[in-house]
mmCIF file of C-alpha atoms in Angstrom:
data_model
loop_
_atom_site.group_PDB
_atom_site.id
_atom_site.type_symbol
_atom_site.label_atom_id
_atom_site.label_comp_id
_atom_site.label_asym_id
_atom_site.label_seq_id
_atom_site.Cartn_x
_atom_site.Cartn_y
_atom_site.Cartn_z
ATOM 1 C CA UNK A 27 7.257 63.175 -6.080
ATOM 2 C CA UNK A 28 6.894 63.405 -9.872
ATOM 3 C CA UNK A 29 9.552 65.597 -11.413
ATOM 4 C CA UNK A 30 8.875 69.196 -12.306
ATOM 5 C CA UNK A 31 5.257 69.790 -11.400
ATOM 6 C CA UNK A 32 4.222 73.090 -12.951
ATOM 7 C CA UNK A 33 2.681 75.462 -10.427
ATOM 8 C CA UNK A 34 0.767 78.511 -11.597
ATOM 9 C CA UNK A 35 0.932 81.298 -8.992
ATOM 10 C CA UNK A 36 -1.681 84.019 -9.429
ATOM 11 C CA UNK A 37 -1.406 87.382 -7.665
ATOM 12 C CA UNK A 38 1.017 90.252 -7.854
ATOM 13 C CA UNK A 39 1.044 91.623 -4.318
ATOM 14 C CA UNK A 40 2.756 88.925 -2.341
ATOM 15 C CA UNK A 41 4.011 86.348 -4.802
ATOM 16 C CA UNK A 42 7.150 84.397 -3.763
ATOM 17 C CA UNK A 43 10.453 86.220 -3.891
ATOM 18 C CA UNK A 44 13.697 84.814 -5.260
ATOM 19 C CA UNK A 45 14.441 82.888 -2.077
ATOM 20 C CA UNK A 46 11.027 81.204 -2.166
ATOM 21 C CA UNK A 47 11.401 80.472 -5.860
ATOM 22 C CA UNK A 48 14.591 78.562 -5.073
ATOM 23 C CA UNK A 49 12.619 76.552 -2.527
ATOM 24 C CA UNK A 50 10.046 75.653 -5.189
ATOM 25 C CA UNK A 51 12.840 74.642 -7.561
ATOM 26 C CA UNK A 52 14.486 72.517 -4.872
ATOM 27 C CA UNK A 53 11.191 70.694 -4.323
ATOM 28 C CA UNK A 54 10.922 69.950 -8.035
ATOM 29 C CA UNK A 55 8.301 72.589 -8.903
ATOM 30 C CA UNK A 56 8.446 74.870 -11.915
ATOM 31 C CA UNK A 57 6.798 78.222 -11.250
ATOM 32 C CA UNK A 58 4.656 80.120 -13.715
ATOM 33 C CA UNK A 59 3.463 83.521 -12.515
ATOM 34 C CA UNK A 60 0.545 85.692 -13.487
ATOM 35 C CA UNK A 61 -0.454 88.962 -11.808
ATOM 36 C CA UNK A 62 -4.193 88.426 -12.299
ATOM 37 C CA UNK A 63 -6.597 85.602 -12.827
ATOM 38 C CA UNK A 64 -7.773 87.172 -16.082
ATOM 39 C CA UNK A 65 -4.272 87.010 -17.553
ATOM 40 C CA UNK A 66 -3.818 83.462 -16.284
ATOM 41 C CA UNK A 67 -6.859 82.057 -18.075
ATOM 42 C CA UNK A 68 -5.048 81.390 -21.369
ATOM 43 C CA UNK A 69 -2.389 79.378 -19.546
ATOM 44 C CA UNK A 70 -4.986 77.442 -17.563
ATOM 45 C CA UNK A 71 -6.965 76.368 -20.615
ATOM 46 C CA UNK A 72 -4.248 76.103 -23.269
ATOM 47 C CA UNK A 73 -1.326 74.770 -21.254
ATOM 48 C CA UNK A 74 -2.829 73.615 -17.930
ATOM 49 C CA UNK A 75 -0.522 73.654 -14.907
ATOM 50 C CA UNK A 76 -0.380 70.818 -12.370
ATOM 51 C CA UNK A 77 -1.494 73.040 -9.483
ATOM 52 C CA UNK A 78 -2.820 76.580 -9.054
ATOM 53 C CA UNK A 79 -1.882 78.737 -6.085
ATOM 54 C CA UNK A 80 -3.856 81.961 -5.730
ATOM 55 C CA UNK A 81 -2.144 84.520 -3.509
ATOM 56 C CA UNK A 82 -4.944 87.099 -3.642
ATOM 57 C CA UNK A 83 -7.970 86.953 -1.352
ATOM 58 C CA UNK A 84 -10.263 87.040 -4.355
ATOM 59 C CA UNK A 85 -12.432 89.830 -3.077
ATOM 60 C CA UNK A 86 -13.040 90.680 -6.711
ATOM 61 C CA UNK A 87 -16.281 89.065 -7.881
ATOM 62 C CA UNK A 88 -14.901 88.597 -11.407
ATOM 63 C CA UNK A 89 -11.921 86.630 -10.112
ATOM 64 C CA UNK A 90 -14.157 84.481 -7.952
ATOM 65 C CA UNK A 91 -16.288 83.709 -10.997
ATOM 66 C CA UNK A 92 -13.136 82.692 -12.876
ATOM 67 C CA UNK A 93 -12.216 80.260 -10.135
ATOM 68 C CA UNK A 94 -15.698 78.785 -10.299
ATOM 69 C CA UNK A 95 -15.421 78.494 -14.095
ATOM 70 C CA UNK A 96 -12.082 76.666 -13.885
ATOM 71 C CA UNK A 97 -13.160 74.204 -11.189
ATOM 72 C CA UNK A 98 -16.562 73.719 -12.779
ATOM 73 C CA UNK A 99 -15.138 72.840 -16.183
ATOM 74 C CA UNK A 100 -14.585 69.317 -17.403
ATOM 75 C CA UNK A 101 -10.982 69.701 -18.489
ATOM 76 C CA UNK A 102 -9.531 71.633 -15.559
ATOM 77 C CA UNK A 103 -11.558 70.410 -12.580
ATOM 78 C CA UNK A 104 -8.806 67.938 -11.717
ATOM 79 C CA UNK A 105 -6.203 70.673 -11.154
ATOM 80 C CA UNK A 106 -5.512 71.087 -7.413
ATOM 81 C CA UNK A 107 -6.363 74.585 -6.303
ATOM 82 C CA UNK A 108 -4.955 76.277 -3.188
ATOM 83 C CA UNK A 109 -5.835 79.775 -2.064
ATOM 84 C CA UNK A 110 -3.746 81.871 0.311
ATOM 85 C CA UNK A 111 -5.950 83.870 2.650
ATOM 86 C CA UNK A 112 -5.248 86.568 5.190
ATOM 87 C CA UNK A 113 -5.922 85.678 8.799
ATOM 88 C CA UNK A 114 -8.571 88.408 8.839
ATOM 89 C CA UNK A 115 -10.406 86.753 5.957
ATOM 90 C CA UNK A 116 -10.242 83.393 7.707
ATOM 91 C CA UNK A 117 -11.409 84.813 11.036
ATOM 92 C CA UNK A 118 -14.479 86.397 9.479
ATOM 93 C CA UNK A 119 -15.577 83.032 8.095
ATOM 94 C CA UNK A 120 -15.336 81.683 4.561
ATOM 95 C CA UNK A 121 -18.391 80.645 2.590
ATOM 96 C CA UNK A 122 -16.685 77.621 1.043
ATOM 97 C CA UNK A 123 -19.557 76.814 -1.266
ATOM 98 C CA UNK A 124 -18.501 79.939 -3.161
ATOM 99 C CA UNK A 125 -14.836 78.944 -3.143
ATOM 100 C CA UNK A 126 -14.518 75.655 -5.036
ATOM 101 C CA UNK A 127 -10.885 75.218 -3.998
ATOM 102 C CA UNK A 128 -9.117 72.150 -2.624
ATOM 103 C CA UNK A 129 -7.234 73.719 0.262
ATOM 104 C CA UNK A 130 -6.148 77.023 1.746
ATOM 105 C CA UNK A 131 -3.160 78.385 3.584
ATOM 106 C CA UNK A 132 -2.946 81.462 5.768
ATOM 107 C CA UNK A 133 -0.705 84.422 5.019
ATOM 108 C CA UNK A 134 2.134 85.114 5.630
ATOM 109 C CA UNK A 135 2.901 81.767 4.074
ATOM 110 C CA UNK A 136 4.902 79.107 5.855
ATOM 111 C CA UNK A 137 6.473 77.420 2.823
ATOM 112 C CA UNK A 138 7.178 74.161 4.632
ATOM 113 C CA UNK A 139 3.456 73.907 5.336
ATOM 114 C CA UNK A 140 2.586 74.985 1.797
ATOM 115 C CA UNK A 141 4.716 72.235 0.232
ATOM 116 C CA UNK A 142 3.105 69.675 2.550
ATOM 117 C CA UNK A 143 -0.356 70.864 1.513
ATOM 118 C CA UNK A 144 0.609 70.766 -2.162
ATOM 119 C CA UNK A 145 1.784 67.147 -1.829
ATOM 120 C CA UNK A 146 -1.446 66.286 -0.036
ATOM 121 C CA UNK A 147 -3.479 67.890 -2.839
ATOM 122 C CA UNK A 148 -1.706 65.797 -5.472
ATOM 123 C CA UNK A 149 -2.257 62.602 -3.489
ATOM 124 C CA UNK A 150 -5.913 63.447 -2.849
ATOM 125 C CA UNK A 151 -6.589 64.157 -6.512
ATOM 126 C CA UNK A 152 -4.959 60.901 -7.538
ATOM 127 C CA UNK A 153 -7.170 58.967 -5.113
ATOM 128 C CA UNK A 154 -10.328 60.753 -6.219
ATOM 129 C CA UNK A 155 -9.761 60.164 -9.921
ATOM 130 C CA UNK A 156 -8.561 56.610 -9.416
ATOM 131 C CA UNK A 157 -11.647 55.475 -7.525
ATOM 132 C CA UNK A 158 -14.338 53.802 -9.605
ATOM 133 C CA UNK A 159 -17.369 56.143 -9.774
ATOM 134 C CA UNK A 160 -19.862 53.255 -9.521
ATOM 135 C CA UNK A 161 -18.408 51.291 -6.601
ATOM 136 C CA UNK A 162 -16.080 53.918 -5.042
ATOM 137 C CA UNK A 163 -13.417 51.221 -4.823
ATOM 138 C CA UNK A 164 -9.798 52.106 -5.697
ATOM 139 C CA UNK A 165 -8.921 51.705 -9.367
ATOM 140 C CA UNK A 166 -5.996 50.389 -11.367
ATOM 141 C CA UNK A 167 -3.330 52.800 -10.137
ATOM 142 C CA UNK A 168 -4.071 52.005 -6.495
ATOM 143 C CA UNK A 169 -4.333 48.275 -7.216
ATOM 144 C CA UNK A 170 -0.956 48.224 -8.940
ATOM 145 C CA UNK A 171 0.729 50.279 -6.199
ATOM 146 C CA UNK A 172 -0.729 48.173 -3.391
ATOM 147 C CA UNK A 173 0.229 44.841 -4.919
ATOM 148 C CA UNK A 174 3.699 46.007 -5.955
ATOM 149 C CA UNK A 175 4.323 47.393 -2.457
ATOM 150 C CA UNK A 176 3.412 44.004 -0.952
ATOM 151 C CA UNK A 177 5.725 42.213 -3.392
ATOM 152 C CA UNK A 178 8.566 44.639 -2.687
ATOM 153 C CA UNK A 179 8.113 44.072 1.047
ATOM 154 C CA UNK A 180 8.229 40.293 0.570
ATOM 155 C CA UNK A 181 4.811 39.855 2.187
ATOM 156 C CA UNK A 182 3.159 36.465 1.862
ATOM 157 C CA UNK A 183 -0.128 37.549 0.358
ATOM 158 C CA UNK A 184 -2.762 36.067 -1.900
ATOM 159 C CA UNK A 185 -4.006 38.241 -4.741
ATOM 160 C CA UNK A 186 -7.402 37.462 -6.204
ATOM 161 C CA UNK A 187 -9.003 38.505 -9.472
ATOM 162 C CA UNK A 188 -12.789 38.292 -9.544
ATOM 163 C CA UNK A 189 -14.732 38.117 -12.796
ATOM 164 C CA UNK A 190 -18.519 37.899 -13.184
ATOM 165 C CA UNK A 191 -19.444 35.119 -15.604
ATOM 166 C CA UNK A 192 -22.101 35.852 -18.243
ATOM 167 C CA UNK A 193 -22.201 39.513 -17.253
ATOM 168 C CA UNK A 194 -22.480 40.959 -20.760
ATOM 169 C CA UNK A 195 -25.488 38.849 -21.785
ATOM 170 C CA UNK A 196 -27.019 39.575 -18.356
ATOM 171 C CA UNK A 197 -26.580 43.298 -19.064
ATOM 172 C CA UNK A 198 -28.190 42.852 -22.473
ATOM 173 C CA UNK A 199 -31.104 40.872 -21.025
ATOM 174 C CA UNK A 200 -31.806 42.952 -17.904
ATOM 175 C CA UNK A 201 -30.357 46.385 -18.785
ATOM 176 C CA UNK A 202 -27.552 48.528 -17.443
ATOM 177 C CA UNK A 203 -29.352 49.453 -14.237
ATOM 178 C CA UNK A 204 -29.671 45.817 -13.134
ATOM 179 C CA UNK A 205 -26.122 45.213 -14.335
ATOM 180 C CA UNK A 206 -24.916 48.036 -12.110
ATOM 181 C CA UNK A 207 -26.733 46.403 -9.178
ATOM 182 C CA UNK A 208 -24.718 43.231 -9.708
ATOM 183 C CA UNK A 209 -21.477 45.224 -9.915
ATOM 184 C CA UNK A 210 -22.264 47.087 -6.701
ATOM 185 C CA UNK A 211 -23.242 43.848 -4.980
ATOM 186 C CA UNK A 212 -19.865 42.278 -5.758
ATOM 187 C CA UNK A 213 -18.096 45.406 -4.481
ATOM 188 C CA UNK A 214 -20.117 45.290 -1.264
ATOM 189 C CA UNK A 215 -19.406 41.590 -0.771
ATOM 190 C CA UNK A 216 -15.685 42.065 -1.273
ATOM 191 C CA UNK A 217 -15.353 44.937 1.173
ATOM 192 C CA UNK A 218 -17.578 43.407 3.854
ATOM 193 C CA UNK A 219 -16.089 39.915 3.678
ATOM 194 C CA UNK A 220 -12.514 41.175 3.721
ATOM 195 C CA UNK A 221 -13.289 43.395 6.692
ATOM 196 C CA UNK A 222 -14.940 40.550 8.596
ATOM 197 C CA UNK A 223 -12.379 37.905 7.688
ATOM 198 C CA UNK A 224 -9.153 39.478 8.782
ATOM 199 C CA UNK A 225 -8.019 42.603 10.559
ATOM 200 C CA UNK A 226 -4.565 42.405 9.012
ATOM 201 C CA UNK A 227 -3.660 44.110 5.794
ATOM 202 C CA UNK A 228 -6.401 43.560 3.215
ATOM 203 C CA UNK A 229 -7.340 45.425 0.058
ATOM 204 C CA UNK A 230 -10.148 45.468 -2.504
ATOM 205 C CA UNK A 231 -10.111 47.294 -5.828
ATOM 206 C CA UNK A 232 -12.263 47.638 -8.945
ATOM 207 C CA UNK A 233 -10.235 46.940 -12.089
ATOM 208 C CA UNK A 234 -13.155 48.099 -14.229
ATOM 209 C CA UNK A 235 -16.361 46.705 -15.716
ATOM 210 C CA UNK A 236 -17.092 43.366 -14.056
ATOM 211 C CA UNK A 237 -13.497 42.747 -12.919
ATOM 212 C CA UNK A 238 -12.304 43.185 -9.342
ATOM 213 C CA UNK A 239 -9.132 42.526 -7.420
ATOM 214 C CA UNK A 240 -8.416 41.837 -3.747
ATOM 215 C CA UNK A 241 -5.455 41.037 -1.545
ATOM 216 C CA UNK A 242 -5.437 39.093 1.730
ATOM 217 C CA UNK A 243 -2.869 37.237 3.837
ATOM 218 C CA UNK A 244 -2.246 33.896 2.101
ATOM 219 C CA UNK A 245 -3.679 31.824 4.955
ATOM 220 C CA UNK A 246 -7.069 33.507 4.508
ATOM 221 C CA UNK A 247 -7.440 33.040 0.739
ATOM 222 C CA UNK A 248 -9.554 29.870 0.842
ATOM 223 C CA UNK A 249 -11.906 31.232 3.494
ATOM 224 C CA UNK A 250 -12.391 34.495 1.601
ATOM 225 C CA UNK A 251 -13.035 32.838 -1.780
ATOM 226 C CA UNK A 252 -15.587 30.401 -0.353
ATOM 227 C CA UNK A 253 -17.401 33.174 1.483
ATOM 228 C CA UNK A 254 -17.500 35.431 -1.603
ATOM 229 C CA UNK A 255 -18.867 32.663 -3.811
ATOM 230 C CA UNK A 256 -21.477 31.378 -1.348
ATOM 231 C CA UNK A 257 -22.724 34.924 -0.687
ATOM 232 C CA UNK A 258 -22.834 35.858 -4.374
ATOM 233 C CA UNK A 259 -24.651 32.677 -5.409
ATOM 234 C CA UNK A 260 -27.258 33.298 -2.714
ATOM 235 C CA UNK A 261 -27.785 36.986 -3.485
ATOM 236 C CA UNK A 262 -27.724 36.908 -7.277
ATOM 237 C CA UNK A 263 -30.995 34.965 -7.244
ATOM 238 C CA UNK A 264 -32.655 38.206 -6.181
ATOM 239 C CA UNK A 265 -31.441 39.918 -9.337
ATOM 240 C CA UNK A 266 -33.006 37.612 -11.930
ATOM 241 C CA UNK A 267 -36.659 37.179 -12.855
ATOM 242 C CA UNK A 268 -38.608 34.289 -11.348
ATOM 243 C CA UNK A 269 -39.013 32.495 -14.659
ATOM 244 C CA UNK A 270 -35.283 32.652 -15.379
ATOM 245 C CA UNK A 271 -34.519 31.511 -11.854
ATOM 246 C CA UNK A 272 -36.887 28.568 -12.218
ATOM 247 C CA UNK A 273 -35.304 27.587 -15.537
ATOM 248 C CA UNK A 274 -31.818 28.275 -14.135
ATOM 249 C CA UNK A 275 -30.884 30.133 -17.280
ATOM 250 C CA UNK A 276 -31.849 33.238 -19.235
ATOM 251 C CA UNK A 277 -32.089 33.986 -22.934
ATOM 252 C CA UNK A 278 -29.974 36.686 -24.546
ATOM 253 C CA UNK A 279 -28.069 37.269 -27.759
ATOM 254 C CA UNK A 280 -24.434 36.258 -28.105
ATOM 255 C CA UNK A 281 -21.723 38.403 -29.734
ATOM 256 C CA UNK A 282 -22.872 37.205 -33.158
ATOM 257 C CA UNK A 283 -26.451 38.292 -32.501
ATOM 258 C CA UNK A 284 -27.821 34.780 -32.061
ATOM 259 C CA UNK A 285 -30.215 33.910 -29.221
ATOM 260 C CA UNK A 286 -28.572 31.662 -26.655
ATOM 261 C CA UNK A 287 -29.348 30.144 -23.262
ATOM 262 C CA UNK A 288 -26.951 31.537 -20.664
ATOM 263 C CA UNK A 289 -26.450 30.203 -17.129
ATOM 264 C CA UNK A 290 -27.248 32.630 -14.304
ATOM 265 C CA UNK A 291 -24.360 34.963 -13.410
ATOM 266 C CA UNK A 292 -21.626 33.298 -11.367
ATOM 267 C CA UNK A 293 -18.091 34.161 -10.260
ATOM 268 C CA UNK A 294 -14.644 33.055 -11.365
ATOM 269 C CA UNK A 295 -11.934 33.892 -8.822
ATOM 270 C CA UNK A 296 -8.318 33.388 -9.853
ATOM 271 C CA UNK A 297 -5.913 33.622 -6.925
ATOM 272 C CA UNK A 298 -2.128 33.658 -6.967
ATOM 273 C CA UNK A 299 -0.060 33.381 -3.829
ATOM 274 C CA UNK A 300 3.273 35.031 -3.237
ATOM 275 C CA UNK A 301 4.402 32.065 -1.159
ATOM 276 C CA UNK A 302 8.229 31.811 -1.175
ATOM 277 C CA UNK A 303 8.492 35.211 -2.865
ATOM 278 C CA UNK A 304 7.439 33.714 -6.145
ATOM 279 C CA UNK A 305 6.614 37.064 -7.742
ATOM 280 C CA UNK A 306 8.738 40.198 -8.072
ATOM 281 C CA UNK A 307 6.550 42.326 -10.284
ATOM 282 C CA UNK A 308 2.855 43.112 -10.562
ATOM 283 C CA UNK A 309 2.889 42.051 -14.230
ATOM 284 C CA UNK A 310 3.913 38.513 -13.251
ATOM 285 C CA UNK A 311 0.962 38.322 -10.859
ATOM 286 C CA UNK A 312 -1.475 39.513 -13.501
ATOM 287 C CA UNK A 313 -0.108 37.055 -16.072
ATOM 288 C CA UNK A 314 -0.425 34.084 -13.718
ATOM 289 C CA UNK A 315 -3.950 35.116 -12.736
ATOM 290 C CA UNK A 316 -4.982 35.442 -16.380
ATOM 291 C CA UNK A 317 -3.905 31.829 -17.017
ATOM 292 C CA UNK A 318 -5.998 30.593 -14.092
ATOM 293 C CA UNK A 319 -9.009 32.704 -14.976
ATOM 294 C CA UNK A 320 -9.015 31.341 -18.521
ATOM 295 C CA UNK A 321 -9.358 27.836 -17.092
ATOM 296 C CA UNK A 322 -12.038 28.867 -14.587
ATOM 297 C CA UNK A 323 -14.143 30.577 -17.243
ATOM 298 C CA UNK A 324 -14.477 27.243 -19.049
ATOM 299 C CA UNK A 325 -16.181 25.693 -15.996
ATOM 300 C CA UNK A 326 -19.847 25.926 -15.047
ATOM 301 C CA UNK A 327 -21.021 27.856 -12.002
ATOM 302 C CA UNK A 328 -18.942 29.782 -9.486
ATOM 303 C CA UNK A 329 -15.411 28.527 -8.966
ATOM 304 C CA UNK A 330 -12.111 29.601 -7.498
ATOM 305 C CA UNK A 331 -8.584 28.293 -7.858
ATOM 306 C CA UNK A 332 -5.556 29.223 -5.790
ATOM 307 C CA UNK A 333 -2.240 28.886 -7.591
ATOM 308 C CA UNK A 334 0.321 27.772 -5.020
ATOM 309 C CA UNK A 335 3.142 26.899 -7.397
ATOM 310 C CA UNK A 336 6.675 27.495 -6.156
ATOM 311 C CA UNK A 337 9.253 29.586 -8.081
ATOM 312 C CA UNK A 338 10.860 26.457 -9.577
ATOM 313 C CA UNK A 339 7.555 24.918 -10.743
#
């Protein structure tokens, strides 16, 4: 758990006593208290806490509107929000569309359960904000954690980096909407092919833009790369105009603004294997993959290369 999460506790009636405050401290949480939501607003907007715990039932319409304002805002929507409710309030039914909170806990509070729910809120928020909004695939934080965990465990895995060739000129020629279709298609291919290829530990992530990452058991790397490339090359034909498909190229401007002929989009897949525990750190994997991808990008069409060098090579 990250050190010293700041927790803003709102409500004067049944806020934690000294004993509970010690429990928060022991769990690495720093408590900030406010008797009302109105008084807490300056703290929320000027010095945002890491989590908000509301002890009141928020029967007050003004307080409910403040909750909606905080969760509906751009800068504070990411703050996990837990509300403590009486059992009577829960039993009568909660109209959750009016309560834009992330979790609730019943009163009197079981602090062991509360700390578990707080940890879950932090994890959930990290997942939500890490996922790519276009493809819904996990982003860089999840990619790094997954690969590093595999390296730390000494697993023999293959880690692939997928890059769409000629994507920028394609975007310029066909527009962002068609470009997004290509991005989503690659995401769909990755997830479906990994799921079909192996039931063991697999992973797919979206690094950003037209770059993706995946992880499979090393003995499946060749099969996965060939399937991804054959599927992409077949499907991408549906995302270019007939004339461009017939010519096997399209015209767009390069980075200097000059018109150029560009080959149809293809894939470059750089794969590094952790055979013989070659890698210890995620950065080493990324560096090796970058070297391979640079070579692949100089080739025509879709290509993949699996780096199987040993530690001494």
